């Protein structure tokens, strides 16, 4: 239940938290009480309070991923009451505040669930698959020092702005966790879309989309069936339009790859 | 005593770097490069850019981060922008002006030659980033846009909405991923460096602990680069990411690397004020907001409790505009922060705690409309709303200074090499370019300058003197000893405490409080001496009583924190010692005893125009203060004025 309380009255909640000691260990929900919480506290700060108490008693704190705590690093993950990053649109777990919950509420916390994101401990999953997708083509092949003057190629503001919309992805994986097929299409399309909108991205445009999509499939992410749960869960509200753009790019690239003549020369020259 | 020789090349300031590169720096031939292995610890702007570039050159690179992927480094959180002397705005900017602003901004406590080089390569950074596909903000004509930052009277800051650090880091990360995909860099995520291995006086490797499995491993290399970021979390509450820590540089310090100017910390003027003791971090509101926001407090104390809308224009004190008419709301950070503190000390602070000032956008909204303001700062307004539940479109933001950056760090020479040969230090982890105060948008510039354009050249100069293939075996005694040292630290932390001391966080909070009160925005002999009494006592109590549950052989976040807080406590003590010894005020280091009647910093150039490079002498022994004199050949040291 989302109840945006603006009062400063302290609240208490019951937590049902997924505890799992390790990747190959069984997991189960444990119940904790969190009492007398300032509603302006963030959800993660509430977990800090719970953990401090556990630690003082010598008990194992709840492991959860976090770092910047301002919605930009993409470290925090977890599913809050069935939703990746919790009840609010366009924010990450770390930007979820206790005022979003009613006094006396029960809050369920689970890790992101996806085959490609195995659980490491409690609420922490292994999202390294995203790095591998990025390595398959999420870059422009320019060596340090080889660049021309930055203003030599003007870029229409609209394209630059749209590229920035795509580039805002924080790589958290909520799109995968929200998708019933565990597809990584929103993540991949955001990267592909950013570069496809920029002149610098053109030389490798075809190989990029083909390689990144192939890698995504290889790593066990599912197919996209256009449900768009991904965009709804995305803490940066990245639009599923980028998926449509990428699909067009993918088809065009496959076509060109099949029918374009390629130089077969490997000669080096003197 | 360590020898802090700066190795600044001879020649006129504007020619030093070019001539040094062309004439003096030794090169490693391409066939030999792949015989050298370089360890890079950290993949923020400095570490990613260095890793990618060194591997492009042919060196074998291993990159370690404690994060689960390099893309999460704290650099990702930088909001406002990156400086470069492009002069695209035709407003009179130049390499010299950027150099001069940075020297002056640093209150004449940085090295001229380093800063000039930084200004020179700043232009290449922008070129490089654009070529990588970094979507900087653009004007309607398609050219790059700029904004202004504090301490400058030109518009030289490039930005990508309020997410500049994110975009620059993702650019560097993409270069790193390209190299990793090609097998040229090996990346080790979740791997925390816990010790440096020094053999015959040279850095030859590191010891790491894998945060997921607890495994402790040894790694040998021909050179080690630390790009591990700043240590502001000594204060507990800061704008840093929670994980940012000092362990890598602190352990290197204990292996002989000098720590320069540890007391130089930056308190950023525009952060969301503290609201409760549960708070885990403070959130920055980018300095770019000062382009269009106006800072004020009520003229009369009685008005402080009123809603801001009910305070008439003539009853508002736009104090930065009043005191610093030529820079106004864009006065440098240290100056603006202290001014805010003075207002609150006078009883004119706003908000529940009285520790806050207004940052008001009413004029900007009149000028550009709400949509215009949204386009410039939308995401910052959103963050503000999420945290405070208030809309800054309707009512002014409340802000207060918070710990944000550390100018101090490991001492490095002109080559960015520490006094331990083979140990290079880049980015915020070194002390190099910002003197006693960093100007906004200059950390991103420095991180990328170090990684893309400086260390790739200067490391060759060192490696050219290292025999290819002479890398030591990790089975040697130095590695064994270092590993034992690391294991012992974890063992001690896990040893059952008396149970009275509380959790790691409890101790971190107590340390933060001592540091903020004793070594914060304003310091005195008395507060620092108090800190120097309280911190060692805290340290003793910590080791005796802290409760760390679990074991070291799996993922244990309490243990990770405990290991880092142990270092913060020791570093905090050194910061107080350094602040006590520096009997002057300069930049972010404000000693109340040393000020002009108007409250500005009073430097003592005769006695303190130098870098203090602290040297560890062993447990329980007095740390030594070495000195590197700062010789100004081009700029005249003068009283910094922004009036
Ligand atoms: C909120 C905020 C906003 C900012 N905005 C701006 C701005 O607009 N403009 C600007 O110029 N500057 C800004 N700064 C400052 C700037 O972001 C930082 O100074 C800079 O990004 C630091 O980069 P770095 O590469 O040195 O280190 P970091 O980005 O901190 O990276 C450190 C790296 O080291 C690794 N690491 C650390 N310790 C270990 C260890 N022991 N073992 C293994 N790995 C380790 C981490 O995993 C990480 O990869 C801002 C800072 C903050 C806090
Ligand atoms: S902790 Fe960084 S995005 Fe949530």
CSV table of N, CA and C in Angstrom, one decimal, chain B residues 14-135:
chain,number,residue,atom,x,y,z
B,14,UNK,N,54.6,27.3,-19.8
B,14,UNK,CA,53.7,26.8,-20.9
B,14,UNK,C,54.4,25.7,-21.7
B,15,UNK,N,55.8,25.6,-21.6
B,15,UNK,CA,56.4,24.6,-22.5
B,15,UNK,C,56.8,23.4,-21.8
B,16,UNK,N,56.7,23.4,-20.4
B,16,UNK,CA,57.3,22.3,-19.7
B,16,UNK,C,56.8,20.9,-20.1
B,17,UNK,N,55.5,20.7,-20.1
B,17,UNK,CA,54.9,19.4,-20.4
B,17,UNK,C,55.2,19.0,-21.8
B,18,UNK,N,55.1,19.9,-22.8
B,18,UNK,CA,55.3,19.5,-24.2
B,18,UNK,C,56.8,19.1,-24.4
B,19,UNK,N,57.7,19.9,-23.8
B,19,UNK,CA,59.1,19.6,-24.0
B,19,UNK,C,59.5,18.4,-23.2
B,20,UNK,N,58.9,18.2,-22.1
B,20,UNK,CA,59.2,17.0,-21.2
B,20,UNK,C,58.8,15.8,-22.0
B,21,UNK,N,57.6,15.8,-22.5
B,21,UNK,CA,57.1,14.6,-23.3
B,21,UNK,C,58.0,14.3,-24.5
B,22,UNK,N,58.4,15.4,-25.2
B,22,UNK,CA,59.1,15.2,-26.4
B,22,UNK,C,60.6,14.9,-26.2
B,23,UNK,N,61.2,15.4,-25.1
B,23,UNK,CA,62.6,15.3,-25.0
B,23,UNK,C,63.1,14.5,-23.9
B,24,UNK,N,62.4,14.4,-22.8
B,24,UNK,CA,63.0,13.8,-21.6
B,24,UNK,C,62.3,12.4,-21.2
B,25,UNK,N,61.0,12.3,-21.4
B,25,UNK,CA,60.4,11.1,-21.0
B,25,UNK,C,60.9,9.9,-21.7
B,26,UNK,N,61.3,8.9,-21.0
B,26,UNK,CA,61.8,7.6,-21.6
B,26,UNK,C,60.6,6.9,-22.2
B,27,UNK,N,60.8,6.2,-23.3
B,27,UNK,CA,59.7,5.4,-23.9
B,27,UNK,C,60.0,3.9,-23.7
B,28,UNK,N,58.9,3.1,-23.8
B,28,UNK,CA,59.1,1.7,-23.8
B,28,UNK,C,58.7,1.2,-25.2
B,29,UNK,N,59.5,0.4,-25.8
B,29,UNK,CA,59.2,0.0,-27.2
B,29,UNK,C,58.0,-0.9,-27.2
B,30,UNK,N,57.2,-0.8,-28.3
B,30,UNK,CA,55.9,-1.5,-28.4
B,30,UNK,C,56.1,-3.0,-28.1
B,31,UNK,N,57.1,-3.6,-28.5
B,31,UNK,CA,57.2,-5.1,-28.3
B,31,UNK,C,57.4,-5.4,-26.8
B,32,UNK,N,58.1,-4.4,-26.1
B,32,UNK,CA,58.3,-4.7,-24.7
B,32,UNK,C,57.1,-4.4,-23.8
B,33,UNK,N,56.2,-3.5,-24.3
B,33,UNK,CA,55.1,-3.1,-23.5
B,33,UNK,C,54.3,-4.3,-23.0
B,34,UNK,N,54.1,-5.3,-23.9
B,34,UNK,CA,53.2,-6.4,-23.4
B,34,UNK,C,53.9,-7.2,-22.4
B,35,UNK,N,55.2,-7.0,-22.2
B,35,UNK,CA,55.9,-7.8,-21.1
B,35,UNK,C,55.7,-7.1,-19.7
B,36,UNK,N,55.1,-6.0,-19.7
B,36,UNK,CA,54.9,-5.3,-18.4
B,36,UNK,C,53.4,-5.5,-18.0
B,37,UNK,N,53.3,-5.8,-16.7
B,37,UNK,CA,51.9,-5.9,-16.2
B,37,UNK,C,51.7,-4.7,-15.2
B,38,UNK,N,50.6,-4.0,-15.4
B,38,UNK,CA,50.3,-2.9,-14.5
B,38,UNK,C,49.0,-3.2,-13.8
B,39,UNK,N,49.0,-3.1,-12.5
B,39,UNK,CA,47.8,-3.2,-11.7
B,39,UNK,C,47.1,-1.8,-11.5
B,40,UNK,N,45.9,-1.7,-11.8
B,40,UNK,CA,45.2,-0.5,-11.5
B,40,UNK,C,44.1,-0.8,-10.5
B,41,UNK,N,44.1,-0.1,-9.4
B,41,UNK,CA,43.1,-0.3,-8.4
B,41,UNK,C,42.1,0.9,-8.5
B,42,UNK,N,40.9,0.6,-8.8
B,42,UNK,CA,39.9,1.7,-9.0
B,42,UNK,C,39.6,1.8,-10.5
B,43,UNK,N,38.3,2.1,-10.7
B,43,UNK,CA,37.8,2.3,-12.1
B,43,UNK,C,36.8,3.5,-12.1
B,44,UNK,N,37.1,4.5,-11.3
B,44,UNK,CA,36.3,5.7,-11.5
B,44,UNK,C,36.9,6.4,-12.7
B,45,UNK,N,36.7,7.7,-12.8
B,45,UNK,CA,37.2,8.4,-14.0
B,45,UNK,C,38.7,8.1,-14.2
B,46,UNK,N,39.4,8.2,-13.1
B,46,UNK,CA,40.9,8.1,-13.2
B,46,UNK,C,41.3,6.7,-13.5
B,47,UNK,N,40.7,5.7,-12.8
B,47,UNK,CA,41.1,4.4,-13.0
B,47,UNK,C,40.7,3.8,-14.4
B,48,UNK,N,39.4,4.1,-14.8
B,48,UNK,CA,39.0,3.5,-16.1
B,48,UNK,C,39.7,4.1,-17.2
B,49,UNK,N,39.9,5.4,-17.1
B,49,UNK,CA,40.6,6.0,-18.3
B,49,UNK,C,42.1,5.6,-18.3
B,50,UNK,N,42.7,5.4,-17.2
B,50,UNK,CA,44.1,4.9,-17.2
B,50,UNK,C,44.1,3.4,-17.7
B,51,UNK,N,43.2,2.6,-17.2
B,51,UNK,CA,43.2,1.2,-17.6
B,51,UNK,C,43.0,1.1,-19.1
B,52,UNK,N,42.1,1.8,-19.6
B,52,UNK,CA,41.8,1.7,-21.0
B,52,UNK,C,43.0,2.1,-21.9
B,53,UNK,N,43.5,3.3,-21.5
B,53,UNK,CA,44.6,3.9,-22.3
B,53,UNK,C,45.9,3.0,-22.2
B,54,UNK,N,46.2,2.6,-21.0
B,54,UNK,CA,47.5,1.8,-20.9
B,54,UNK,C,47.3,0.5,-21.7
B,55,UNK,N,46.2,-0.1,-21.7
B,55,UNK,CA,46.0,-1.3,-22.4
B,55,UNK,C,46.0,-1.1,-23.9
B,56,UNK,N,45.5,0.1,-24.3
B,56,UNK,CA,45.6,0.4,-25.8
B,56,UNK,C,47.0,0.6,-26.2
B,57,UNK,N,47.9,1.0,-25.3
B,57,UNK,CA,49.3,1.2,-25.6
B,57,UNK,C,50.0,-0.1,-25.6
B,58,UNK,N,49.4,-1.2,-25.1
B,58,UNK,CA,50.0,-2.5,-25.2
B,58,UNK,C,50.4,-3.1,-23.8
B,59,UNK,N,50.3,-2.3,-22.8
B,59,UNK,CA,50.6,-2.9,-21.4
B,59,UNK,C,49.5,-3.9,-21.1
B,60,UNK,N,49.9,-4.9,-20.3
B,60,UNK,CA,48.9,-5.8,-19.8
B,60,UNK,C,48.4,-5.2,-18.5
B,61,UNK,N,47.1,-5.1,-18.4
B,61,UNK,CA,46.5,-4.4,-17.3
B,61,UNK,C,45.5,-5.3,-16.6
B,62,UNK,N,45.6,-5.2,-15.3
B,62,UNK,CA,44.6,-5.8,-14.4
B,62,UNK,C,43.9,-4.8,-13.6
B,63,UNK,N,42.6,-4.7,-13.6
B,63,UNK,CA,41.9,-3.6,-12.9
B,63,UNK,C,41.0,-4.2,-11.8
B,64,UNK,N,41.2,-3.6,-10.6
B,64,UNK,CA,40.5,-4.1,-9.5
B,64,UNK,C,39.5,-3.1,-8.9
B,65,UNK,N,38.3,-3.5,-8.6
B,65,UNK,CA,37.4,-2.6,-8.0
B,65,UNK,C,36.6,-3.3,-6.9
B,66,UNK,N,36.2,-2.6,-5.8
B,66,UNK,CA,35.4,-3.3,-4.8
B,66,UNK,C,34.0,-3.3,-5.2
B,67,UNK,N,33.6,-2.5,-6.2
B,67,UNK,CA,32.2,-2.5,-6.7
B,67,UNK,C,31.9,-3.8,-7.5
B,68,UNK,N,30.6,-4.0,-7.7
B,68,UNK,CA,30.3,-5.2,-8.5
B,68,UNK,C,30.6,-5.0,-10.0
B,69,UNK,N,30.7,-3.8,-10.4
B,69,UNK,CA,31.2,-3.5,-11.8
B,69,UNK,C,31.8,-2.2,-11.8
B,70,UNK,N,32.8,-2.0,-12.8
B,70,UNK,CA,33.5,-0.7,-12.8
B,70,UNK,C,32.6,0.5,-13.0
B,71,UNK,N,31.4,0.3,-13.5
B,71,UNK,CA,30.5,1.4,-13.8
B,71,UNK,C,29.9,2.0,-12.6
B,72,UNK,N,30.1,1.4,-11.4
B,72,UNK,CA,29.5,2.0,-10.2
B,72,UNK,C,30.4,2.9,-9.4
B,73,UNK,N,31.6,3.2,-9.9
B,73,UNK,CA,32.5,4.0,-9.1
B,73,UNK,C,31.8,5.3,-8.7
B,74,UNK,N,32.3,5.9,-7.6
B,74,UNK,CA,31.7,7.1,-7.1
B,74,UNK,C,31.6,8.2,-8.1
B,75,UNK,N,32.5,8.3,-9.1
B,75,UNK,CA,32.5,9.3,-10.1
B,75,UNK,C,31.1,9.4,-10.8
B,76,UNK,N,30.4,8.3,-10.8
B,76,UNK,CA,29.1,8.3,-11.4
B,76,UNK,C,28.1,9.4,-10.8
B,77,UNK,N,28.4,9.8,-9.6
B,77,UNK,CA,27.5,10.7,-8.9
B,77,UNK,C,27.7,12.1,-9.2
B,78,UNK,N,28.8,12.4,-9.9
B,78,UNK,CA,29.1,13.9,-10.1
B,78,UNK,C,28.1,14.5,-11.0
B,79,UNK,N,27.6,15.6,-10.6
B,79,UNK,CA,26.4,16.2,-11.2
B,79,UNK,C,26.8,17.3,-12.3
B,80,UNK,N,27.5,18.3,-11.8
B,80,UNK,CA,27.5,19.5,-12.4
B,80,UNK,C,28.2,19.7,-13.7
B,81,UNK,N,29.5,19.2,-13.8
B,81,UNK,CA,30.2,19.4,-15.1
B,81,UNK,C,31.7,19.2,-15.0
B,82,UNK,N,32.3,19.5,-16.1
B,82,UNK,CA,33.7,19.3,-16.3
B,82,UNK,C,34.3,20.5,-17.0
B,83,UNK,N,35.3,21.1,-16.4
B,83,UNK,CA,35.9,22.3,-17.0
B,83,UNK,C,36.9,22.0,-18.1
B,84,UNK,N,36.9,22.9,-19.1
B,84,UNK,CA,38.0,22.8,-20.1
B,84,UNK,C,38.1,24.1,-20.8
B,85,UNK,N,39.4,24.5,-21.1
B,85,UNK,CA,39.7,25.8,-21.6
B,85,UNK,C,39.5,25.8,-23.1
B,86,UNK,N,38.3,25.5,-23.6
B,86,UNK,CA,38.1,25.5,-25.0
B,86,UNK,C,37.8,26.9,-25.5
B,87,UNK,N,37.3,27.8,-24.7
B,87,UNK,CA,36.9,29.1,-25.1
B,87,UNK,C,35.9,29.0,-26.3
B,88,UNK,N,35.0,28.1,-26.3
B,88,UNK,CA,33.9,28.0,-27.3
B,88,UNK,C,33.0,29.2,-27.1
B,89,UNK,N,32.9,29.7,-25.9
B,89,UNK,CA,32.0,30.8,-25.7
B,89,UNK,C,32.6,32.2,-26.1
B,90,UNK,N,33.8,32.1,-26.5
B,90,UNK,CA,34.5,33.4,-26.9
B,90,UNK,C,34.5,34.4,-25.8
B,91,UNK,N,34.5,34.0,-24.5
B,91,UNK,CA,34.4,34.9,-23.4
B,91,UNK,C,35.7,35.2,-22.8
B,92,UNK,N,36.8,34.9,-23.5
B,92,UNK,CA,38.1,35.3,-23.0
B,92,UNK,C,38.8,34.2,-22.2
B,93,UNK,N,38.3,33.0,-22.4
B,93,UNK,CA,39.0,31.9,-21.6
B,93,UNK,C,40.2,31.5,-22.4
B,94,UNK,N,41.1,30.8,-21.7
B,94,UNK,CA,42.4,30.4,-22.2
B,94,UNK,C,43.0,29.4,-21.3
B,95,UNK,N,44.0,28.6,-21.7
B,95,UNK,CA,44.7,27.7,-20.9
B,95,UNK,C,45.3,28.5,-19.7
B,96,UNK,N,45.8,29.6,-19.9
B,96,UNK,CA,46.4,30.4,-18.8
B,96,UNK,C,45.3,30.8,-17.8
B,97,UNK,N,44.1,31.2,-18.3
B,97,UNK,CA,43.1,31.6,-17.4
B,97,UNK,C,42.6,30.5,-16.5
B,98,UNK,N,42.5,29.3,-17.1
B,98,UNK,CA,42.0,28.1,-16.3
B,98,UNK,C,43.1,27.8,-15.3
B,99,UNK,N,44.3,27.8,-15.8
B,99,UNK,CA,45.5,27.6,-14.9
B,99,UNK,C,45.4,28.6,-13.7
B,100,UNK,N,45.3,29.9,-14.0
B,100,UNK,CA,45.3,30.9,-13.0
B,100,UNK,C,44.1,30.7,-12.0
B,101,UNK,N,43.0,30.5,-12.6
B,101,UNK,CA,41.8,30.4,-11.7
B,101,UNK,C,42.0,29.2,-10.7
B,102,UNK,N,42.6,28.1,-11.2
B,102,UNK,CA,42.7,26.9,-10.4
B,102,UNK,C,43.8,27.2,-9.3
B,103,UNK,N,44.8,27.8,-9.7
B,103,UNK,CA,45.9,28.2,-8.7
B,103,UNK,C,45.3,29.1,-7.6
B,104,UNK,N,44.6,30.1,-8.1
B,104,UNK,CA,44.0,31.1,-7.1
B,104,UNK,C,43.0,30.4,-6.3
B,105,UNK,N,42.1,29.6,-6.9
B,105,UNK,CA,41.0,28.9,-6.2
B,105,UNK,C,41.6,28.0,-5.2
B,106,UNK,N,42.8,27.4,-5.4
B,106,UNK,CA,43.4,26.5,-4.5
B,106,UNK,C,44.2,27.3,-3.4
B,107,UNK,N,44.0,28.6,-3.4
B,107,UNK,CA,44.7,29.5,-2.4
B,107,UNK,C,46.2,29.3,-2.4
B,108,UNK,N,46.8,29.2,-3.6
B,108,UNK,CA,48.2,29.2,-3.8
B,108,UNK,C,48.9,28.1,-3.0
B,109,UNK,N,48.2,26.9,-3.0
B,109,UNK,CA,48.9,25.8,-2.3
B,109,UNK,C,49.0,24.6,-3.3
B,110,UNK,N,48.9,24.8,-4.6
B,110,UNK,CA,49.1,23.8,-5.6
B,110,UNK,C,50.4,24.0,-6.3
B,111,UNK,N,50.9,23.0,-7.0
B,111,UNK,CA,52.1,23.2,-7.8
B,111,UNK,C,51.7,23.8,-9.2
B,112,UNK,N,52.4,24.9,-9.5
B,112,UNK,CA,52.1,25.6,-10.8
B,112,UNK,C,52.2,24.6,-12.0
B,113,UNK,N,53.3,23.8,-12.0
B,113,UNK,CA,53.5,23.0,-13.3
B,113,UNK,C,52.5,22.0,-13.5
B,114,UNK,N,52.0,21.4,-12.4
B,114,UNK,CA,50.9,20.4,-12.5
B,114,UNK,C,49.7,21.0,-13.0
B,115,UNK,N,49.4,22.2,-12.4
B,115,UNK,CA,48.1,22.8,-12.7
B,115,UNK,C,48.1,23.3,-14.2
B,116,UNK,N,49.2,23.8,-14.6
B,116,UNK,CA,49.3,24.2,-16.0
B,116,UNK,C,49.1,23.1,-17.0
B,117,UNK,N,49.7,21.9,-16.7
B,117,UNK,CA,49.5,20.8,-17.5
B,117,UNK,C,48.0,20.4,-17.5
B,118,UNK,N,47.4,20.4,-16.4
B,118,UNK,CA,46.0,20.1,-16.3
B,118,UNK,C,45.2,21.0,-17.2
B,119,UNK,N,45.4,22.2,-17.2
B,119,UNK,CA,44.7,23.2,-18.0
B,119,UNK,C,45.0,22.9,-19.5
B,120,UNK,N,46.2,22.5,-19.8
B,120,UNK,CA,46.5,22.2,-21.2
B,120,UNK,C,45.8,21.0,-21.7
B,121,UNK,N,45.8,19.9,-21.0
B,121,UNK,CA,45.1,18.7,-21.5
B,121,UNK,C,43.6,18.8,-21.4
B,122,UNK,N,43.1,19.8,-20.6
B,122,UNK,CA,41.6,19.8,-20.4
B,122,UNK,C,40.9,19.8,-21.8
B,123,UNK,N,41.5,20.5,-22.8
B,123,UNK,CA,40.8,20.5,-24.1
B,123,UNK,C,40.7,19.2,-24.8
B,124,UNK,N,41.8,18.4,-24.6
B,124,UNK,CA,41.8,17.0,-25.2
B,124,UNK,C,40.7,16.1,-24.5
B,125,UNK,N,40.4,16.4,-23.3
B,125,UNK,CA,39.4,15.6,-22.6
B,125,UNK,C,38.1,15.7,-23.3
B,126,UNK,N,37.7,16.9,-23.6
B,126,UNK,CA,36.4,17.1,-24.2
B,126,UNK,C,36.3,16.4,-25.5
B,127,UNK,N,37.4,16.6,-26.3
B,127,UNK,CA,37.5,15.9,-27.6
B,127,UNK,C,37.3,14.4,-27.5
B,128,UNK,N,38.0,13.9,-26.5
B,128,UNK,CA,38.0,12.4,-26.3
B,128,UNK,C,36.6,12.0,-26.0
B,129,UNK,N,36.0,12.7,-25.0
B,129,UNK,CA,34.7,12.2,-24.5
B,129,UNK,C,33.6,12.3,-25.6
B,130,UNK,N,33.7,13.4,-26.4
B,130,UNK,CA,32.7,13.5,-27.5
B,130,UNK,C,32.9,12.4,-28.5
B,131,UNK,N,34.1,12.0,-28.8
B,131,UNK,CA,34.4,11.0,-29.7
B,131,UNK,C,33.9,9.6,-29.2
B,132,UNK,N,33.8,9.5,-27.9
B,132,UNK,CA,33.3,8.2,-27.3
B,132,UNK,C,31.8,8.2,-27.3
B,133,UNK,N,31.2,9.3,-27.7
B,133,UNK,CA,29.7,9.3,-27.6
B,133,UNK,C,29.1,9.8,-26.4
B,134,UNK,N,29.8,10.6,-25.6
B,134,UNK,CA,29.3,11.2,-24.4
B,134,UNK,C,28.3,12.3,-24.8
B,135,UNK,N,27.0,12.2,-24.4
B,135,UNK,CA,26.0,13.2,-24.9
B,135,UNK,C,26.0,14.5,-24.1
